[in-house]
mmCIF file of C-alpha atoms and ligand atoms in Angstrom:
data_model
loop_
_atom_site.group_PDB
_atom_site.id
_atom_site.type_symbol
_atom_site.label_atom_id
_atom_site.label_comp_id
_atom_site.label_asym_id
_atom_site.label_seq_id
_atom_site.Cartn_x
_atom_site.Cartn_y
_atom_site.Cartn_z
ATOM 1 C CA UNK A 29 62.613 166.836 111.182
ATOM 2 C CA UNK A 30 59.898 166.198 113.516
ATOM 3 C CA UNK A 31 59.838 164.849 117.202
ATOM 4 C CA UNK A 32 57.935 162.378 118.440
ATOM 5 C CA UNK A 33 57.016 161.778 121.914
ATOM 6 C CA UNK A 34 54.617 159.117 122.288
ATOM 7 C CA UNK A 35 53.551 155.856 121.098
ATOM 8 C CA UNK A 36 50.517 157.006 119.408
ATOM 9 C CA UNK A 37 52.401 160.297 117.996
ATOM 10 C CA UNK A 38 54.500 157.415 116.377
ATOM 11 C CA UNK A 39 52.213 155.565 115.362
ATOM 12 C CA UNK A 40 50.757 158.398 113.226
ATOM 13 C CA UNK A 41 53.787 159.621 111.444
ATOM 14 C CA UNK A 42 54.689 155.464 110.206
ATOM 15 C CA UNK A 43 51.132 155.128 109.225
ATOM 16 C CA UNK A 44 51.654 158.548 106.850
ATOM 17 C CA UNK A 45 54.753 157.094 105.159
ATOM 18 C CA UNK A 46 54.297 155.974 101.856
ATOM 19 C CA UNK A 47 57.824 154.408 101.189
ATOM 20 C CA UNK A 48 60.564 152.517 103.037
ATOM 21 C CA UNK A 49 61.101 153.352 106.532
ATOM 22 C CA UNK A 50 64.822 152.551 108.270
ATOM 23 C CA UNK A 51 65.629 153.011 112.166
ATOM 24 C CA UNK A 52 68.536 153.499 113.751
ATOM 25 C CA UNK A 53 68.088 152.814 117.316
ATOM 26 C CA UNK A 54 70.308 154.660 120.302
ATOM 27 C CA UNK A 55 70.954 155.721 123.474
ATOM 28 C CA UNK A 56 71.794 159.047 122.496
ATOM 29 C CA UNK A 57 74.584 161.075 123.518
ATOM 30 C CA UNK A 58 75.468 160.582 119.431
ATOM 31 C CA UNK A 59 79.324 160.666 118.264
ATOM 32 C CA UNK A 60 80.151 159.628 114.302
ATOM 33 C CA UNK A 61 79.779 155.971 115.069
ATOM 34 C CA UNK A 62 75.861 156.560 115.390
ATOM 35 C CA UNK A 63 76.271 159.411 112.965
ATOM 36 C CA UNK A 64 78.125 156.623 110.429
ATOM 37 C CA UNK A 65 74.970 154.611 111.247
ATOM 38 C CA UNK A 66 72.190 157.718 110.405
ATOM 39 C CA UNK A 67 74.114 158.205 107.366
ATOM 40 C CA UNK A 68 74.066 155.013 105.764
ATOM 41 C CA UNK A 69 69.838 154.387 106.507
ATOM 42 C CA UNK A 70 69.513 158.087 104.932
ATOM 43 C CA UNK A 71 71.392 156.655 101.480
ATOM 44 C CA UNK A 72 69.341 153.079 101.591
ATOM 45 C CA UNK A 73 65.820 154.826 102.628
ATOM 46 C CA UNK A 74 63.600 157.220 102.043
ATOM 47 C CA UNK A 75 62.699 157.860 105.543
ATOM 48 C CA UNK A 76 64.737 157.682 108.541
ATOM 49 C CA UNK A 77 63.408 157.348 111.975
ATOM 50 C CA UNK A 78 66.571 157.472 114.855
ATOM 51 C CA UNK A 79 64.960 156.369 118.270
ATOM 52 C CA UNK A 80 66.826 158.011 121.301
ATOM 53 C CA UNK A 81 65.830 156.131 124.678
ATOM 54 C CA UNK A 82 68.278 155.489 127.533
ATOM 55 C CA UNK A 83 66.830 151.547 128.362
ATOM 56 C CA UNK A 84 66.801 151.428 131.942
ATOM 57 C CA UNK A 85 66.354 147.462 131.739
ATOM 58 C CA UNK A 86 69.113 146.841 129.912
ATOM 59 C CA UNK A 87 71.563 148.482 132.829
ATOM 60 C CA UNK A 88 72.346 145.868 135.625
ATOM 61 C CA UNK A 89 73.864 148.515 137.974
ATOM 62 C CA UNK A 90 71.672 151.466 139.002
ATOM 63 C CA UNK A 91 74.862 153.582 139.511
ATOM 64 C CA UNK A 92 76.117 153.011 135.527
ATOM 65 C CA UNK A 93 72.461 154.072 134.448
ATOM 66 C CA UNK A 94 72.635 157.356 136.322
ATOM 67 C CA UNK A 95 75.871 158.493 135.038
ATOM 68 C CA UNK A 96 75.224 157.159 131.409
ATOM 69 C CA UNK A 97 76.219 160.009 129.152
ATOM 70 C CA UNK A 98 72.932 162.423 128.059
ATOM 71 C CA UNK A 99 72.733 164.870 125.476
ATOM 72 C CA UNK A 100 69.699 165.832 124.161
ATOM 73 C CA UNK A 101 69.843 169.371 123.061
ATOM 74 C CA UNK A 102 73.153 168.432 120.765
ATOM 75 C CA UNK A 103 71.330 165.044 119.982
ATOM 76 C CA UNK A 104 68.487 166.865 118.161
ATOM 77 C CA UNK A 105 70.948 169.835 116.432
ATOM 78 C CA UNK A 106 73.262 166.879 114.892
ATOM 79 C CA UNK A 107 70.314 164.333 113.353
ATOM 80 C CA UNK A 108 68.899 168.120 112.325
ATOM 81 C CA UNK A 109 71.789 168.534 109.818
ATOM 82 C CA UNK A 110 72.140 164.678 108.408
ATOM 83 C CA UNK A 111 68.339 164.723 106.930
ATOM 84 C CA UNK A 112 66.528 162.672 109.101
ATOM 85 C CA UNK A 113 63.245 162.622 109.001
ATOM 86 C CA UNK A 114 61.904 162.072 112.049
ATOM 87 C CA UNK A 115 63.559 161.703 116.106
ATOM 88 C CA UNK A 116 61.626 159.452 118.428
ATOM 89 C CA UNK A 117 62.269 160.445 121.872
ATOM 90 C CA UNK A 118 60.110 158.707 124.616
ATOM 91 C CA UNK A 119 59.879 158.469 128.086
ATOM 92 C CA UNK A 120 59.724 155.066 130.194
ATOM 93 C CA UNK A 121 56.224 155.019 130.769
ATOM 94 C CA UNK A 122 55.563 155.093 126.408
ATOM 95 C CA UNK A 123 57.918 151.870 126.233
ATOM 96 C CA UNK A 124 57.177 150.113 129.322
ATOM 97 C CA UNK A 125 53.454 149.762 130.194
ATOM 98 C CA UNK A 126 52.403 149.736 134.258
ATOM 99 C CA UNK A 127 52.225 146.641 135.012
ATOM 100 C CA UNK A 128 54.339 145.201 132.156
ATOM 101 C CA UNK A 129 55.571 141.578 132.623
ATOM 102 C CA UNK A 130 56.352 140.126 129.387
ATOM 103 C CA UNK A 131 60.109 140.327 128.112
ATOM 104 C CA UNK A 132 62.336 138.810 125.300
ATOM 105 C CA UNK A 133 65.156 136.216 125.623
ATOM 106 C CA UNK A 134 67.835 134.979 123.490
ATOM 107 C CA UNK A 135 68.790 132.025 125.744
ATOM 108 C CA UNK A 136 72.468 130.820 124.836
ATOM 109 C CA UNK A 137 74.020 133.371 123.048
ATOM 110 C CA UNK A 138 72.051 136.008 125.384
ATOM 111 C CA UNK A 139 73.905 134.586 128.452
ATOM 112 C CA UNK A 140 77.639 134.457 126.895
ATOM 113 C CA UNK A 141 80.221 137.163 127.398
ATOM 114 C CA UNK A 142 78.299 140.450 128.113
ATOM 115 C CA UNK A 143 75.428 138.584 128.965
ATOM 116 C CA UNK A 144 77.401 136.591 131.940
ATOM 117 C CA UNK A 145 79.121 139.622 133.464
ATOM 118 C CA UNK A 146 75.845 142.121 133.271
ATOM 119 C CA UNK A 147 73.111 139.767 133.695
ATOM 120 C CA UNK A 148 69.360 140.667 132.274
ATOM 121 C CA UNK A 149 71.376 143.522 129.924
ATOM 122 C CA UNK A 150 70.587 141.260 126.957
ATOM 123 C CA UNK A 151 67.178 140.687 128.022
ATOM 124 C CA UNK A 152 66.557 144.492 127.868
ATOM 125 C CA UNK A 153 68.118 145.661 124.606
ATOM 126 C CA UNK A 154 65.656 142.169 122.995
ATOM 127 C CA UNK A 155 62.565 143.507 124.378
ATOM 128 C CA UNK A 156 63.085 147.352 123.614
ATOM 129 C CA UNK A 157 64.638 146.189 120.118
ATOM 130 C CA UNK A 158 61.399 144.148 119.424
ATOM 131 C CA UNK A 159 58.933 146.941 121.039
ATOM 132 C CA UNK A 160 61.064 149.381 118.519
ATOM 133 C CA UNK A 161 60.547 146.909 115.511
ATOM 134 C CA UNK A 162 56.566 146.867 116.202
ATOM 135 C CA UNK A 163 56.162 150.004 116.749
ATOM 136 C CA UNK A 164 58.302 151.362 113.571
ATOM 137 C CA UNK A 165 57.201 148.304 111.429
ATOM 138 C CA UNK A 166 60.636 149.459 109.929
ATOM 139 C CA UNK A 167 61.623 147.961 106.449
ATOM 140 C CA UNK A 168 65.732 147.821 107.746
ATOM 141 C CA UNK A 169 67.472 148.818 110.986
ATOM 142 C CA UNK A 170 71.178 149.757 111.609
ATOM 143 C CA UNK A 171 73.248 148.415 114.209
ATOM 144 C CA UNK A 172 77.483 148.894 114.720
ATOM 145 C CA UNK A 173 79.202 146.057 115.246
ATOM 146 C CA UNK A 174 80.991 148.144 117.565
ATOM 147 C CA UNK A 175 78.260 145.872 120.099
ATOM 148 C CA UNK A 176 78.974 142.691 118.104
ATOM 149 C CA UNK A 177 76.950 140.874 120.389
ATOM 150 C CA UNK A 178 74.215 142.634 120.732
ATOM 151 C CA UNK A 179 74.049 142.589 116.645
ATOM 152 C CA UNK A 180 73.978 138.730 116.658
ATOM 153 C CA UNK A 181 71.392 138.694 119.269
ATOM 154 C CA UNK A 182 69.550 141.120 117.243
ATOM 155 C CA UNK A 183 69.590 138.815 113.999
ATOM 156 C CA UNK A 184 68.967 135.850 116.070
ATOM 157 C CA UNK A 185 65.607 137.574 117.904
ATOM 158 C CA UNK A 186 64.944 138.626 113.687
ATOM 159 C CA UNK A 187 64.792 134.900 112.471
ATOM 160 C CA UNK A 188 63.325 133.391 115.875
ATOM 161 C CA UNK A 189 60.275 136.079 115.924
ATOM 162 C CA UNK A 190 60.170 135.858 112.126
ATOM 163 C CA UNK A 191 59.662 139.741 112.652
ATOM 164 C CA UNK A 192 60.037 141.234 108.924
ATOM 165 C CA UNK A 193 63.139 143.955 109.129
ATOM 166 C CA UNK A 194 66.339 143.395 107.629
ATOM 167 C CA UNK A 195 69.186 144.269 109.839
ATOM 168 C CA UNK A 196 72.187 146.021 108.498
ATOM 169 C CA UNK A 197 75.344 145.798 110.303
ATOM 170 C CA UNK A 198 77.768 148.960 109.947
ATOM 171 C CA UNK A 199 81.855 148.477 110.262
ATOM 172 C CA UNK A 200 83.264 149.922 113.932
ATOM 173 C CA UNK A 201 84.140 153.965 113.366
ATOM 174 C CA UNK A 202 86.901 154.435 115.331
ATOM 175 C CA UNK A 203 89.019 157.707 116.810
ATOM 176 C CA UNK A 204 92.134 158.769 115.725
ATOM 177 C CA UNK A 205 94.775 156.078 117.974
ATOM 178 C CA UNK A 206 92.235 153.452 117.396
ATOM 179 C CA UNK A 207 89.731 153.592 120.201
ATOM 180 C CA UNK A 208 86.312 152.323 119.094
ATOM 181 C CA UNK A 209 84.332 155.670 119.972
ATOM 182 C CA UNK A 210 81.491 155.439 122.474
ATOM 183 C CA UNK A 211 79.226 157.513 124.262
ATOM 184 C CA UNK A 212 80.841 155.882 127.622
ATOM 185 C CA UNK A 213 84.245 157.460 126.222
ATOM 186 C CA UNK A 214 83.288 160.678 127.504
ATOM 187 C CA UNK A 215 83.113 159.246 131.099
ATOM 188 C CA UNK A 216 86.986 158.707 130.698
ATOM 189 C CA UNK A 217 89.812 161.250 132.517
ATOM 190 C CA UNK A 218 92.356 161.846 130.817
ATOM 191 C CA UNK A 219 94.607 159.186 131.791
ATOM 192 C CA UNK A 220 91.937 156.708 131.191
ATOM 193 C CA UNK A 221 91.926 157.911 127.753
ATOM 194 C CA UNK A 222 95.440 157.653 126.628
ATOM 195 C CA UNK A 223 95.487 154.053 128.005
ATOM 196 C CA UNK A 224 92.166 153.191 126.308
ATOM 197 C CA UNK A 225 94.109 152.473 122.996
ATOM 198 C CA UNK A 226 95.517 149.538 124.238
ATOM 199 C CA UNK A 227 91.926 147.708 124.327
ATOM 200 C CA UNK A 228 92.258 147.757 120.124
ATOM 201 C CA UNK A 229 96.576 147.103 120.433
ATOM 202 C CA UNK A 230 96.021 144.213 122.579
ATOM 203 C CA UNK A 231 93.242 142.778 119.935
ATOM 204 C CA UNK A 232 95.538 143.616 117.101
ATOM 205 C CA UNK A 233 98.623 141.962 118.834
ATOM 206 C CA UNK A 234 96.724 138.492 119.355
ATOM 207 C CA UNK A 235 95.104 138.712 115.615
ATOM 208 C CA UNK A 236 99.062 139.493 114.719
ATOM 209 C CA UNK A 237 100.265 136.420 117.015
ATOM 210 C CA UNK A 238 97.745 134.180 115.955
ATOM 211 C CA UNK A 239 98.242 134.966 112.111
ATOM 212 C CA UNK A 240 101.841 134.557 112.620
ATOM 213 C CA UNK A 241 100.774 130.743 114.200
ATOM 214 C CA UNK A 242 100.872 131.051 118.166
ATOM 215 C CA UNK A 243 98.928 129.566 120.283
ATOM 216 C CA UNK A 244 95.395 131.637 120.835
ATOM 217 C CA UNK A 245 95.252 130.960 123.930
ATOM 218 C CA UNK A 246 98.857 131.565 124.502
ATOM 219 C CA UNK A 247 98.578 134.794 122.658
ATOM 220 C CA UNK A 248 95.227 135.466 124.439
ATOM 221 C CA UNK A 249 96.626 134.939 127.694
ATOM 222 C CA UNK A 250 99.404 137.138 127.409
ATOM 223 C CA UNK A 251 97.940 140.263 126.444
ATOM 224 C CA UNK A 252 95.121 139.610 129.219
ATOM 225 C CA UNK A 253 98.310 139.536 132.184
ATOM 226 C CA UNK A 254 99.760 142.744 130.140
ATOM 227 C CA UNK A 255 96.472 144.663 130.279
ATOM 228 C CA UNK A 256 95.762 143.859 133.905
ATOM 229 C CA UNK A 257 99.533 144.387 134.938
ATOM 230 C CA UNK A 258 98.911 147.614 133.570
ATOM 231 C CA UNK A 259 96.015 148.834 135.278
ATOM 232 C CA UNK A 260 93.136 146.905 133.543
ATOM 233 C CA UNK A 261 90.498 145.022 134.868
ATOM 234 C CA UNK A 262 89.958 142.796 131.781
ATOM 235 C CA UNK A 263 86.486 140.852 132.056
ATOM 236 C CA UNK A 264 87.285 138.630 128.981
ATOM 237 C CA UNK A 265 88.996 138.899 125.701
ATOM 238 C CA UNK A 266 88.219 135.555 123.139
ATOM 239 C CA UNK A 267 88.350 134.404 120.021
ATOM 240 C CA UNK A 268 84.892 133.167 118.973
ATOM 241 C CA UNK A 269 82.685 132.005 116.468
ATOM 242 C CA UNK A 270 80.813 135.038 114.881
ATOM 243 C CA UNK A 271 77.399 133.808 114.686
ATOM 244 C CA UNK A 272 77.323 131.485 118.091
ATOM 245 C CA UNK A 273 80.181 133.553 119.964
ATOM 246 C CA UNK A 274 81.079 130.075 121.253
ATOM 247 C CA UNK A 275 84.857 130.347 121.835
ATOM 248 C CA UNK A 276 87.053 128.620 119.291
ATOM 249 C CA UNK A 277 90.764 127.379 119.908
ATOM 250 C CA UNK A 278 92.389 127.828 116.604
ATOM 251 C CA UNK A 279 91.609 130.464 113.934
ATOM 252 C CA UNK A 280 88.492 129.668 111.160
ATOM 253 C CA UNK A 281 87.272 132.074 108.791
ATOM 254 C CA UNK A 282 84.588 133.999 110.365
ATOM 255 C CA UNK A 283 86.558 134.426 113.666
ATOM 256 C CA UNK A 284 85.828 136.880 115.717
ATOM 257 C CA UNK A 285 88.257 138.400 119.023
ATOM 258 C CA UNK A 286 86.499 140.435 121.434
ATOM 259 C CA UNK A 287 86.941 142.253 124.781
ATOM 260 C CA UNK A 288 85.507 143.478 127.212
ATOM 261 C CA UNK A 289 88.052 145.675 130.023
ATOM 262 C CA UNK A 290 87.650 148.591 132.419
ATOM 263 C CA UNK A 291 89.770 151.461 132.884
ATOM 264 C CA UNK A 292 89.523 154.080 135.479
ATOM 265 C CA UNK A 293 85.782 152.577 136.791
ATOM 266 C CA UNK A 294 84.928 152.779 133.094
ATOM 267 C CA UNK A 295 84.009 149.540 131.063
ATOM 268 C CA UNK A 296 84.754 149.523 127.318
ATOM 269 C CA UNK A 297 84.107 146.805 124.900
ATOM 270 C CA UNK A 298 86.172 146.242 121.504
ATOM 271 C CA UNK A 299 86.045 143.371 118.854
ATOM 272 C CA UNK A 300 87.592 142.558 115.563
ATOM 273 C CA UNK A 301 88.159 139.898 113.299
ATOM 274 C CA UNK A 302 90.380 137.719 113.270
ATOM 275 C CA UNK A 303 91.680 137.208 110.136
HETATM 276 P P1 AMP B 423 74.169 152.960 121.750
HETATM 277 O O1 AMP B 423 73.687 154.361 121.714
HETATM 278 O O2 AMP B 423 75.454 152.771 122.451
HETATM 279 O O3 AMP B 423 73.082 151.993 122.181
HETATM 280 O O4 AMP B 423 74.485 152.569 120.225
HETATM 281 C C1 AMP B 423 73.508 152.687 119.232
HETATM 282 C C2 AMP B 423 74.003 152.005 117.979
HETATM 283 O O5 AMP B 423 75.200 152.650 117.530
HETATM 284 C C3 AMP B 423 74.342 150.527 118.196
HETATM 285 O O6 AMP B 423 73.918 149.781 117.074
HETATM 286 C C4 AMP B 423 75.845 150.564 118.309
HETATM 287 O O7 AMP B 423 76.468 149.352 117.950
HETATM 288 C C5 AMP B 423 76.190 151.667 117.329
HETATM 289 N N1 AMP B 423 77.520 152.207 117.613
HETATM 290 C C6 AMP B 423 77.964 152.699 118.804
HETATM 291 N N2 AMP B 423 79.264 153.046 118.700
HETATM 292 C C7 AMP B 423 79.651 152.757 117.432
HETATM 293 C C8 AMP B 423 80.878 152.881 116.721
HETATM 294 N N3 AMP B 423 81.988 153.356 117.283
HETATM 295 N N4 AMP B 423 80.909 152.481 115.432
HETATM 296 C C9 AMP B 423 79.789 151.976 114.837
HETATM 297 N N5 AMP B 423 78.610 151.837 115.461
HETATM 298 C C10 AMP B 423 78.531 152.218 116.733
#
C-alpha cells in the first residue's frame, strides 16, 4: 500500500494503473461503515484508492472542525490489512490552491435539510468531491447512504458535470442497538451514547406508524416532542422524496425518513426508508 501526499505524487500512481481504479473518499478516523465501503471497491476493482482529508470547507463552525475525530496512525494500519492499494493523504494547500475562488453548487437540493442548518457544508463536500473525481479520474466511487444527502448531491453534481464515474451507494452499517456508526460517535459520553439509539427507534416508530396508516405528520410530530422532551435537540426529522428530498405528506415508494438531532453538544444524522 503506498501513500500519497501530493497532487502530482497522485497524479503519477493513476497514470501507472493499467485497469479500473475505485475511490472511496473520507474523513478518516475509519470505523466498519468506511471499512464496509473499502471492502466492497476492493471486490468491484482492481485498484483501490481511499482519500483521507478532513475538508475544512465543508465545516460551518470552526469549533466542530477542531474537535472532528483524527486518527491517522490506526487509519493507515486498518486500509493496510483490507488490500488497498494506495492511501491519499493531503494537506490543504494540495486541494485548495492560494488564491482559489472557484467552488461547486448543487442549488436546490444543496440548500435542503443539512444544507439549511450548516450552510456552505454542501458547497464543500461538491467541490472536494469533484477536485477528488479529477484528480483520481476514478472508474466508480463509494459513498454510505449513512449521508443520504450528500449521496444524492453527489449523483446530481455526476449527471450535471457529465463527469464519467459511476457512484455506488453502500447500505448504512450500523452498531449493535442500532446506532448508525460514525466517526462523530466517538465524541459521545457515555450517556450520550445509550440515548443515541433512539435517533434509529424514533425513525423506526414513524416508518411503523405510518405503515400501520397514521398520519406522517402526526407520527412525525410525535416522536420529534418525545425526542426533545427527552433531552434532544432535533433539527428535523421528514419523510421525503429520495431523489429531490422534497418532503412528501403520505408514503410513495421510494420514501425516504431522515433526521438530523443532537445529543450531549453532539449532532448525529440517521435515515431510512420508508417502506
Ligand atoms: P466521512 O468520513 O464521514 O466523510 O464518510 C466517508 C464515507 O463513508 C461517506 O460516503 C459516508 O456516507 C460513509 N459512511 C460513514 N458512516 C457510514 C456508515 N455507518 N455506514 C455506511 N457508510 C458510512
Amino acid at each position: 500500500m503506498i501513500i500519497l501526499k501530493t497532487v502530482s505524487e497522485l497524479r503519477i500512481w493513476r497514470d501507472s494503473l493499467a485497469d479500473n481504479l475505485g475511490l472511496v473518499p473520507t474523513m478518516g478516523s475509519l470505523h466498519a461503515g468506511h471499512l464496509a465501503l473499502v471492502e466492497r471497491a476492493a471486490v468491484e476493482c482492481e485498484n483501490v484508492l481511499v482519500t483521507i482529508f478532513v475538508n475544512p470547507t465543508q465545516f460551518n463552525n470552526p469549533a466542530d472542525f477542531d474537535s472532528y475525530p483524527r486518527d491517522k496512525e490506526q487509519d493507515i494500519k486498518l486500509l493496510s490489512e483490507l488490500g488497498v492499494n494506495a492511501i491519499f493523504i493531503p494537506d490543504e494547500a494540495e486541494i485548495y490552491p492560494a488564491g482559489e475562488c472557484t467552488t461547486v453548487s448543487v442549488s436546490g437540493l444543496g440548500s435542503l435539510w443539512e444544507g439549511a442548518h450548516r450552510p456552505g457544508h454542501f458547497e464543500g463536500v461538491a467541490t472536494v468531491v469533484a477536485k477528488l473525481f479529477n484528480l483520481t479520474n476514478a472508474d466508480r466511487a463509494y459513498f454510505g447512504e449513512k449521508d443520504y444527502q450528500q449521496l444524492q448531491i453527489v449523483r446530481r453534481m455526476v449527471i450535471d458535470l457529465l463527469l464519467p464515474v459511476e457512484i455506488v451507494a453502500c447500505p448504512i452499517v450500523r452498531a449493535h442497538d442500532g446506532l448508525a456508526l460514525s466517526s462523530r460517535n466517538a465524541l459521545l459520553d457515555d450517556r450520550s451514547r445509550e440515548m443515541a439509539k433512539d435517533l434509529i427507534h424514533s425513525l423506526e416508530r414513524v416508518q411503523h406508524d405510518i405503515k400501520a396508516g397514521r398520519a406522517a405528520d402526526t407520527a412525525i410530530a410525535e416522536q420529534q416532542t418525545k425526542l426533545n422532551d427527552g433531552g434532544w435537540e432535533v433539527d428535523y426529522l421528514a419523510l421525503v422524496d429520495d431523489s429531490t428530498l422534497c418532503p412528501i405528506s403520505a408514503m410513495r415508494p421510494g420514501a425516504r425518513l431522515i433526521i438530523a438531532a443532537s445529543i450531549g453538544g453532539v449532532r448525529l444524522i440517521d435515515n431510512i426508508w420508508a417502506e
